Amino acid sequence: MRPLRLEMKGFGAFREKTVVDFDDVELAAFVGPTGSGKSTIIDGITFALFGVVARYDDRRAVAPAINQMANEAQVSLEFEVDSKRYTAVRVVRRTNTGATTREARLERDSEVLAGMANEMEPAVEQILGLDFDRFTKTVVLPQGRFAAFLHDKPSDRQELLRQLLDLGIYERMGGQARQRANTAKDQLEVLEPRLDAEVPSEEQVAQLAEALETATAAQATLNGLLKDLDQSANTVASAREEAGGLAVLLLAATGVTVPQQVLALGDELQAAQTAAADAREALEEASRKARAAEQAAQEGPNVEMCKILLGEHQRLAVLVEQVTGLDDQCESADEQYRIAAERASGIQGRLELLKAAVEEASAAAQAAQRELTDGPDSVQLALWRDQRTDLARLSGQLEAARKVSLVEQEHEAKARETFQHAGATLRETSVRLNEARAVKQAEGLVAQLVEGEPCPVCRQPVHELPDHDLDAELEQLQRTHADAEEAMRKHEETLDEARTALSDAEATVKSATTAHDELVAKLADAPDDDEINRLSASAEELAAAATEAQAELTEARQAETDLRDSSETKETFATEQTSEKDLTSLTAGREGLRSQRDELVERLTHEPEAAALKEDIALAEQLAATSREAQHAETEAQGAEQTARETLEELAEAERQARNEFAKTRDGFAALEPPMPQASLVEDWQALDRWASQLADGLIPEIDAANEHVDNTKTQQREHELAARVVCAQHFDPSDDPQSWRTDMATAVERARSDHQSACDKRKEMADLEAEVEGLRTEQRVAGELGRLLRSDGFERWLLAEAVGDLLDRASERLLALSNGQYSFDADGTGFDVCDHHNADQKRQAKTLSGGETFLASLALALALSDSHAEMAPEGSPGLDSLFLDEGFGTLDPETLDVTAAAIEELGASGRMVAIVTHIRELAERMPLRFEVAKTPTTSTVTRVTA
């Protein structure tokens, strides 16, 4: 905590608004005459933060802080903690019964952290890490509280160090560790049963990967075959379309004839009638012949069907040969698989036995571990044993301390009796000496005495003049009185020493009694020594049994792992899988071919043989040719009849119509480049007729070739479909619709991929689960042990003892330097003693020190406490970045004051802000910065002066 700016108005001596700027202050002094308001600046800091003026005996008293000429006091403090700036503001107002401090505010930047007085103190304590009492012992040391830490009870000092060093962190760590151990245990209870879940083996994963690879390859093959199948279907459609187009063209070509009106222009109407009659007769005859030829062709063999059946006979022969070859291969593969399966079964049996052994050993190890866990706690037993040893030792120490205390009581009683006797002797010699001195004073009257005359003092007659040596008697009495005083002083010292020794002995007895009673309380529920020994032996036996069971489990697991990971096992299982795969593949292929063969045999049972089919094809082709010729003749007869009829009906316009008809007819064949028209219409028609006849004759073989191409492409389409069906049959049962095979194969591939991925995921999940369980077991073990170790306050006591020792070492080093080697600290376990090295290393209690000695000891402790906190405080604790000293410099002699000033200057150079309050001008002027505090008739002022 480092102050940055203090603003006061109406507070103490500062009636008017006064600002104290601490910016860039490292080492400074507040100097001014008594009553000027130097200590009020320190009061302003504590009041702004905690609402308390430290110099007042009553912490609730705030009304005296208001300036007598004002009705309210306002204090604002800007300060910094860990590079964060805060502002604390308090206002105190007079009331009829005193004053109120309800108006208060704590801000960080523009954020309000506390808006009321009752919210301020907890917020400030959280930021500083200190309450008011500890703040006034470590940061701001006001008048009257400078030696508070020196004279504190040991428990209060320990509590301050515990808070400064945040030793409570270890208790919190222990609680968190135990919570983490319990959480890990709960998670293990949920996760460990899942370790028994069955997961695919590496071999199974490899098989699934191979199945996925096979299915993916089959999918690629099927896609290629289906693409070929689609191309075959397109080729069939194209061939059919081409054959149909040729047939249409043939029909058109056979329909081209020379119109009769062209041959019989003029007045040949009679000839046209005769020709028409003849044409009708010829048409009837041609139609009769065409119907007869067509019927004969229809009743004859079907060429296309015969060719299909002939192709089926050829495919059947190929299938029979393939099935025979596969029968031999399947027989050989079956023998190889049988041998490999027998070897794999033997190894699998050995693995099952080893697995059963592992499970049995695991159950035994778990049972042994449970017995060990449920059995005696060896750590607690060792702790009880050590505590009983400590108790015996402490009992001896307590008995010895009590004896020493009794002896010291006797010594103290004797010393007190001797001191009282010496006091009585001193009082007696004092009375005698005083009497002698009185007689000595009256000795001057002896010269005036006359025998028989009255005394000038008492007026009684003098019967005899005094005759004694008063000087020798007075001198003897003075020596006797001096001896009595010396004896009194020595006996007083002896009594002081006896009382100190008695106090030390009683403190030792009290400390030993406390430690003894604490151990007795801790051992209240502990068993006796015999029971502890019996439980320890039982714990050792259980630990040995658990270790042995774990070793047997490790051995069984290693045997199973060795067999499972051996090259023989891997090769045997791989051979079995390969031979099974080969047998399955060959069997599936053979069954597919057999199915096709049997289907063909059944389908061809009632069909003609191949030779008969060839004869039927020849006959059918002959009948088809005859039918085509008859149809051609019929077509010609129809044309002739039509021509004759048209000649009769339209003879008048024959010439005009004939030319149009010719052009139309010729235009129908324009794409085939028919003969160009000449001058004579008859010759043009005759040339076109001849050309069409030649065209028809050429189209017949083209049509036959096109039909044959259709048959061939259909055969190729069936072959592609069969090959695709074989590929599909290895992965699914193909339907009759080839278009669905691609989707079915994609489904099969995805199923294989899903199976493989699922197996991989299960193995990964199990590996992750095993790693997580192992991590949780380690966390439970480590956190549980840490929580157990931090359950008691022994570790904290040890750290606290180390911190006290470190603090004393630092304070002693400081005190030696400040006192020119005369004093150092020595702890007796309950308080801080001071060792006087100039007086035979005499130990003195802190309460016996003089004012100057108390100031030096308190300053040494304050400086050491600041150093210790800077080095030993845990990371994240608020730093004690400033120190304000407001007492004691006037009690120091010049030499000690110089040493003290040097120590303060050294502390200021360490990066902490150090400020002192003094009225000693020489000390203030040694500081690099002074705040001159002056008092005027109405207020006080503060002036910042740089040296």
mmCIF file with all atom_site columns, C-alpha atoms in Angstrom, residues 393-504:
data_model
loop_
_atom_site.group_PDB
_atom_site.id
_atom_site.type_symbol
_atom_site.label_atom_id
_atom_site.label_alt_id
_atom_site.label_comp_id
_atom_site.label_asym_id
_atom_site.label_entity_id
_atom_site.label_seq_id
_atom_site.pdbx_PDB_ins_code
_atom_site.Cartn_x
_atom_site.Cartn_y
_atom_site.Cartn_z
_atom_site.occupancy
_atom_site.B_iso_or_equiv
_atom_site.pdbx_formal_charge
_atom_site.auth_seq_id
_atom_site.auth_comp_id
_atom_site.auth_asym_id
_atom_site.auth_atom_id
_atom_site.pdbx_PDB_model_num
ATOM 1   C CA . ARG A 1 393 ? 9.339  -36.726 26.453 1.00 0.00 ? 393 ARG A CA 1
ATOM 2   C CA . LEU A 1 394 ? 7.076  -33.800 27.330 1.00 0.00 ? 394 LEU A CA 1
ATOM 3   C CA . SER A 1 395 ? 6.034  -35.510 30.574 1.00 0.00 ? 395 SER A CA 1
ATOM 4   C CA . GLY A 1 396 ? 9.696  -35.706 31.550 1.00 0.00 ? 396 GLY A CA 1
ATOM 5   C CA . GLN A 1 397 ? 10.284 -32.116 30.563 1.00 0.00 ? 397 GLN A CA 1
ATOM 6   C CA . LEU A 1 398 ? 7.190  -30.984 32.455 1.00 0.00 ? 398 LEU A CA 1
ATOM 7   C CA . GLU A 1 399 ? 8.279  -32.827 35.602 1.00 0.00 ? 399 GLU A CA 1
ATOM 8   C CA . ALA A 1 400 ? 11.782 -31.326 35.349 1.00 0.00 ? 400 ALA A CA 1
ATOM 9   C CA . ALA A 1 401 ? 10.322 -27.850 34.744 1.00 0.00 ? 401 ALA A CA 1
ATOM 10  C CA . ARG A 1 402 ? 8.079  -28.186 37.777 1.00 0.00 ? 402 ARG A CA 1
ATOM 11  C CA . LYS A 1 403 ? 11.071 -29.164 39.918 1.00 0.00 ? 403 LYS A CA 1
ATOM 12  C CA . VAL A 1 404 ? 13.036 -26.197 38.573 1.00 0.00 ? 404 VAL A CA 1
ATOM 13  C CA . SER A 1 405 ? 10.036 -23.957 39.297 1.00 0.00 ? 405 SER A CA 1
ATOM 14  C CA . LEU A 1 406 ? 9.881  -25.189 42.896 1.00 0.00 ? 406 LEU A CA 1
ATOM 15  C CA . VAL A 1 407 ? 13.603 -24.546 43.307 1.00 0.00 ? 407 VAL A CA 1
ATOM 16  C CA . GLU A 1 408 ? 13.221 -21.048 41.825 1.00 0.00 ? 408 GLU A CA 1
ATOM 17  C CA . GLN A 1 409 ? 10.286 -20.389 44.141 1.00 0.00 ? 409 GLN A CA 1
ATOM 18  C CA . GLU A 1 410 ? 12.497 -21.263 47.104 1.00 0.00 ? 410 GLU A CA 1
ATOM 19  C CA . HIS A 1 411 ? 15.285 -19.075 45.711 1.00 0.00 ? 411 HIS A CA 1
ATOM 20  C CA . GLU A 1 412 ? 12.853 -16.182 45.154 1.00 0.00 ? 412 GLU A CA 1
ATOM 21  C CA . ALA A 1 413 ? 11.454 -16.577 48.700 1.00 0.00 ? 413 ALA A CA 1
ATOM 22  C CA . LYS A 1 414 ? 14.943 -16.629 50.221 1.00 0.00 ? 414 LYS A CA 1
ATOM 23  C CA . ALA A 1 415 ? 15.994 -13.629 48.070 1.00 0.00 ? 415 ALA A CA 1
ATOM 24  C CA . ARG A 1 416 ? 12.837 -11.756 49.093 1.00 0.00 ? 416 ARG A CA 1
ATOM 25  C CA . GLU A 1 417 ? 13.450 -12.566 52.778 1.00 0.00 ? 417 GLU A CA 1
ATOM 26  C CA . THR A 1 418 ? 17.080 -11.465 52.512 1.00 0.00 ? 418 THR A CA 1
ATOM 27  C CA . PHE A 1 419 ? 16.019 -8.309  50.638 1.00 0.00 ? 419 PHE A CA 1
ATOM 28  C CA . GLN A 1 420 ? 13.459 -7.525  53.348 1.00 0.00 ? 420 GLN A CA 1
ATOM 29  C CA . HIS A 1 421 ? 16.064 -8.095  56.040 1.00 0.00 ? 421 HIS A CA 1
ATOM 30  C CA . ALA A 1 422 ? 18.494 -5.824  54.167 1.00 0.00 ? 422 ALA A CA 1
ATOM 31  C CA . GLY A 1 423 ? 15.732 -3.228  53.939 1.00 0.00 ? 423 GLY A CA 1
ATOM 32  C CA . ALA A 1 424 ? 15.161 -3.371  57.699 1.00 0.00 ? 424 ALA A CA 1
ATOM 33  C CA . THR A 1 425 ? 18.917 -3.034  58.303 1.00 0.00 ? 425 THR A CA 1
ATOM 34  C CA . LEU A 1 426 ? 19.058 -0.052  55.923 1.00 0.00 ? 426 LEU A CA 1
ATOM 35  C CA . ARG A 1 427 ? 16.144 1.617   57.668 1.00 0.00 ? 427 ARG A CA 1
ATOM 36  C CA . GLU A 1 428 ? 17.758 1.044   61.057 1.00 0.00 ? 428 GLU A CA 1
ATOM 37  C CA . THR A 1 429 ? 21.098 2.538   59.930 1.00 0.00 ? 429 THR A CA 1
ATOM 38  C CA . SER A 1 430 ? 19.210 5.437   58.364 1.00 0.00 ? 430 SER A CA 1
ATOM 39  C CA . VAL A 1 431 ? 17.539 6.213   61.704 1.00 0.00 ? 431 VAL A CA 1
ATOM 40  C CA . ARG A 1 432 ? 20.824 6.039   63.568 1.00 0.00 ? 432 ARG A CA 1
ATOM 41  C CA . LEU A 1 433 ? 22.587 8.160   60.943 1.00 0.00 ? 433 LEU A CA 1
ATOM 42  C CA . ASN A 1 434 ? 19.862 10.789  61.060 1.00 0.00 ? 434 ASN A CA 1
ATOM 43  C CA . GLU A 1 435 ? 20.098 10.883  64.837 1.00 0.00 ? 435 GLU A CA 1
ATOM 44  C CA . ALA A 1 436 ? 23.873 11.280  64.646 1.00 0.00 ? 436 ALA A CA 1
ATOM 45  C CA . ARG A 1 437 ? 23.521 14.046  62.096 1.00 0.00 ? 437 ARG A CA 1
ATOM 46  C CA . ALA A 1 438 ? 21.075 15.811  64.395 1.00 0.00 ? 438 ALA A CA 1
ATOM 47  C CA . VAL A 1 439 ? 23.544 15.488  67.280 1.00 0.00 ? 439 VAL A CA 1
ATOM 48  C CA . LYS A 1 440 ? 26.300 16.799  65.028 1.00 0.00 ? 440 LYS A CA 1
ATOM 49  C CA . GLN A 1 441 ? 24.201 19.862  64.243 1.00 0.00 ? 441 GLN A CA 1
ATOM 50  C CA . ALA A 1 442 ? 23.785 20.475  68.000 1.00 0.00 ? 442 ALA A CA 1
ATOM 51  C CA . GLU A 1 443 ? 27.520 20.075  68.673 1.00 0.00 ? 443 GLU A CA 1
ATOM 52  C CA . GLY A 1 444 ? 28.065 23.865  68.110 1.00 0.00 ? 444 GLY A CA 1
ATOM 53  C CA . LEU A 1 445 ? 26.124 24.566  71.323 1.00 0.00 ? 445 LEU A CA 1
ATOM 54  C CA . VAL A 1 446 ? 28.574 22.629  73.536 1.00 0.00 ? 446 VAL A CA 1
ATOM 55  C CA . ALA A 1 447 ? 30.941 25.597  73.700 1.00 0.00 ? 447 ALA A CA 1
ATOM 56  C CA . GLN A 1 448 ? 28.155 27.732  75.139 1.00 0.00 ? 448 GLN A CA 1
ATOM 57  C CA . LEU A 1 449 ? 27.310 25.243  77.907 1.00 0.00 ? 449 LEU A CA 1
ATOM 58  C CA . VAL A 1 450 ? 28.432 25.967  81.475 1.00 0.00 ? 450 VAL A CA 1
ATOM 59  C CA . GLU A 1 451 ? 28.067 23.522  84.308 1.00 0.00 ? 451 GLU A CA 1
ATOM 60  C CA . GLY A 1 452 ? 25.322 24.668  86.597 1.00 0.00 ? 452 GLY A CA 1
ATOM 61  C CA . GLU A 1 453 ? 23.996 27.126  84.062 1.00 0.00 ? 453 GLU A CA 1
ATOM 62  C CA . PRO A 1 454 ? 20.772 26.576  82.078 1.00 0.00 ? 454 PRO A CA 1
ATOM 63  C CA . CYS A 1 455 ? 21.021 25.195  78.511 1.00 0.00 ? 455 CYS A CA 1
ATOM 64  C CA . PRO A 1 456 ? 20.293 27.869  75.912 1.00 0.00 ? 456 PRO A CA 1
ATOM 65  C CA . VAL A 1 457 ? 18.014 25.489  74.089 1.00 0.00 ? 457 VAL A CA 1
ATOM 66  C CA . CYS A 1 458 ? 16.054 23.589  76.701 1.00 0.00 ? 458 CYS A CA 1
ATOM 67  C CA . ARG A 1 459 ? 16.649 25.973  79.656 1.00 0.00 ? 459 ARG A CA 1
ATOM 68  C CA . GLN A 1 460 ? 17.505 23.005  81.887 1.00 0.00 ? 460 GLN A CA 1
ATOM 69  C CA . PRO A 1 461 ? 20.535 23.202  84.146 1.00 0.00 ? 461 PRO A CA 1
ATOM 70  C CA . VAL A 1 462 ? 23.679 21.589  82.734 1.00 0.00 ? 462 VAL A CA 1
ATOM 71  C CA . HIS A 1 463 ? 24.978 19.125  85.231 1.00 0.00 ? 463 HIS A CA 1
ATOM 72  C CA . GLU A 1 464 ? 27.870 17.724  83.117 1.00 0.00 ? 464 GLU A CA 1
ATOM 73  C CA . LEU A 1 465 ? 29.481 18.814  79.842 1.00 0.00 ? 465 LEU A CA 1
ATOM 74  C CA . PRO A 1 466 ? 29.372 16.220  76.920 1.00 0.00 ? 466 PRO A CA 1
ATOM 75  C CA . ASP A 1 467 ? 32.565 14.237  76.436 1.00 0.00 ? 467 ASP A CA 1
ATOM 76  C CA . HIS A 1 468 ? 32.523 12.090  73.116 1.00 0.00 ? 468 HIS A CA 1
ATOM 77  C CA . ASP A 1 469 ? 34.004 12.159  69.580 1.00 0.00 ? 469 ASP A CA 1
ATOM 78  C CA . LEU A 1 470 ? 31.003 12.930  67.374 1.00 0.00 ? 470 LEU A CA 1
ATOM 79  C CA . ASP A 1 471 ? 32.994 13.087  64.085 1.00 0.00 ? 471 ASP A CA 1
ATOM 80  C CA . ALA A 1 472 ? 34.348 9.530   64.408 1.00 0.00 ? 472 ALA A CA 1
ATOM 81  C CA . GLU A 1 473 ? 30.932 8.230   65.385 1.00 0.00 ? 473 GLU A CA 1
ATOM 82  C CA . LEU A 1 474 ? 29.227 10.000  62.452 1.00 0.00 ? 474 LEU A CA 1
ATOM 83  C CA . GLU A 1 475 ? 31.861 8.698   60.025 1.00 0.00 ? 475 GLU A CA 1
ATOM 84  C CA . GLN A 1 476 ? 31.362 5.135   61.298 1.00 0.00 ? 476 GLN A CA 1
ATOM 85  C CA . LEU A 1 477 ? 27.565 5.456   60.945 1.00 0.00 ? 477 LEU A CA 1
ATOM 86  C CA . GLN A 1 478 ? 27.944 6.785   57.391 1.00 0.00 ? 478 GLN A CA 1
ATOM 87  C CA . ARG A 1 479 ? 30.128 3.792   56.436 1.00 0.00 ? 479 ARG A CA 1
ATOM 88  C CA . THR A 1 480 ? 27.621 1.452   58.028 1.00 0.00 ? 480 THR A CA 1
ATOM 89  C CA . HIS A 1 481 ? 24.759 3.118   56.116 1.00 0.00 ? 481 HIS A CA 1
ATOM 90  C CA . ALA A 1 482 ? 26.686 2.946   52.821 1.00 0.00 ? 482 ALA A CA 1
ATOM 91  C CA . ASP A 1 483 ? 27.366 -0.741  53.396 1.00 0.00 ? 483 ASP A CA 1
ATOM 92  C CA . ALA A 1 484 ? 23.672 -1.263  54.096 1.00 0.00 ? 484 ALA A CA 1
ATOM 93  C CA . GLU A 1 485 ? 22.736 0.552   50.874 1.00 0.00 ? 485 GLU A CA 1
ATOM 94  C CA . GLU A 1 486 ? 25.213 -1.555  48.856 1.00 0.00 ? 486 GLU A CA 1
ATOM 95  C CA . ALA A 1 487 ? 23.853 -4.710  50.446 1.00 0.00 ? 487 ALA A CA 1
ATOM 96  C CA . MET A 1 488 ? 20.326 -3.492  49.728 1.00 0.00 ? 488 MET A CA 1
ATOM 97  C CA . ARG A 1 489 ? 21.230 -2.873  46.060 1.00 0.00 ? 489 ARG A CA 1
ATOM 98  C CA . LYS A 1 490 ? 22.871 -6.293  45.706 1.00 0.00 ? 490 LYS A CA 1
ATOM 99  C CA . HIS A 1 491 ? 19.974 -8.065  47.399 1.00 0.00 ? 491 HIS A CA 1
ATOM 100 C CA . GLU A 1 492 ? 17.558 -6.147  45.119 1.00 0.00 ? 492 GLU A CA 1
ATOM 101 C CA . GLU A 1 493 ? 19.470 -7.323  42.078 1.00 0.00 ? 493 GLU A CA 1
ATOM 102 C CA . THR A 1 494 ? 19.485 -10.843 43.471 1.00 0.00 ? 494 THR A CA 1
ATOM 103 C CA . LEU A 1 495 ? 15.722 -10.593 44.051 1.00 0.00 ? 495 LEU A CA 1
ATOM 104 C CA . ASP A 1 496 ? 15.185 -9.271  40.493 1.00 0.00 ? 496 ASP A CA 1
ATOM 105 C CA . GLU A 1 497 ? 17.235 -12.137 39.130 1.00 0.00 ? 497 GLU A CA 1
ATOM 106 C CA . ALA A 1 498 ? 15.318 -14.626 41.279 1.00 0.00 ? 498 ALA A CA 1
ATOM 107 C CA . ARG A 1 499 ? 11.979 -13.185 40.144 1.00 0.00 ? 499 ARG A CA 1
ATOM 108 C CA . THR A 1 500 ? 13.102 -13.286 36.495 1.00 0.00 ? 500 THR A CA 1
ATOM 109 C CA . ALA A 1 501 ? 14.285 -16.875 36.896 1.00 0.00 ? 501 ALA A CA 1
ATOM 110 C CA . LEU A 1 502 ? 10.994 -17.783 38.617 1.00 0.00 ? 502 LEU A CA 1
ATOM 111 C CA . SER A 1 503 ? 9.010  -16.083 35.833 1.00 0.00 ? 503 SER A CA 1
ATOM 112 C CA . ASP A 1 504 ? 11.035 -17.973 33.229 1.00 0.00 ? 504 ASP A CA 1
#
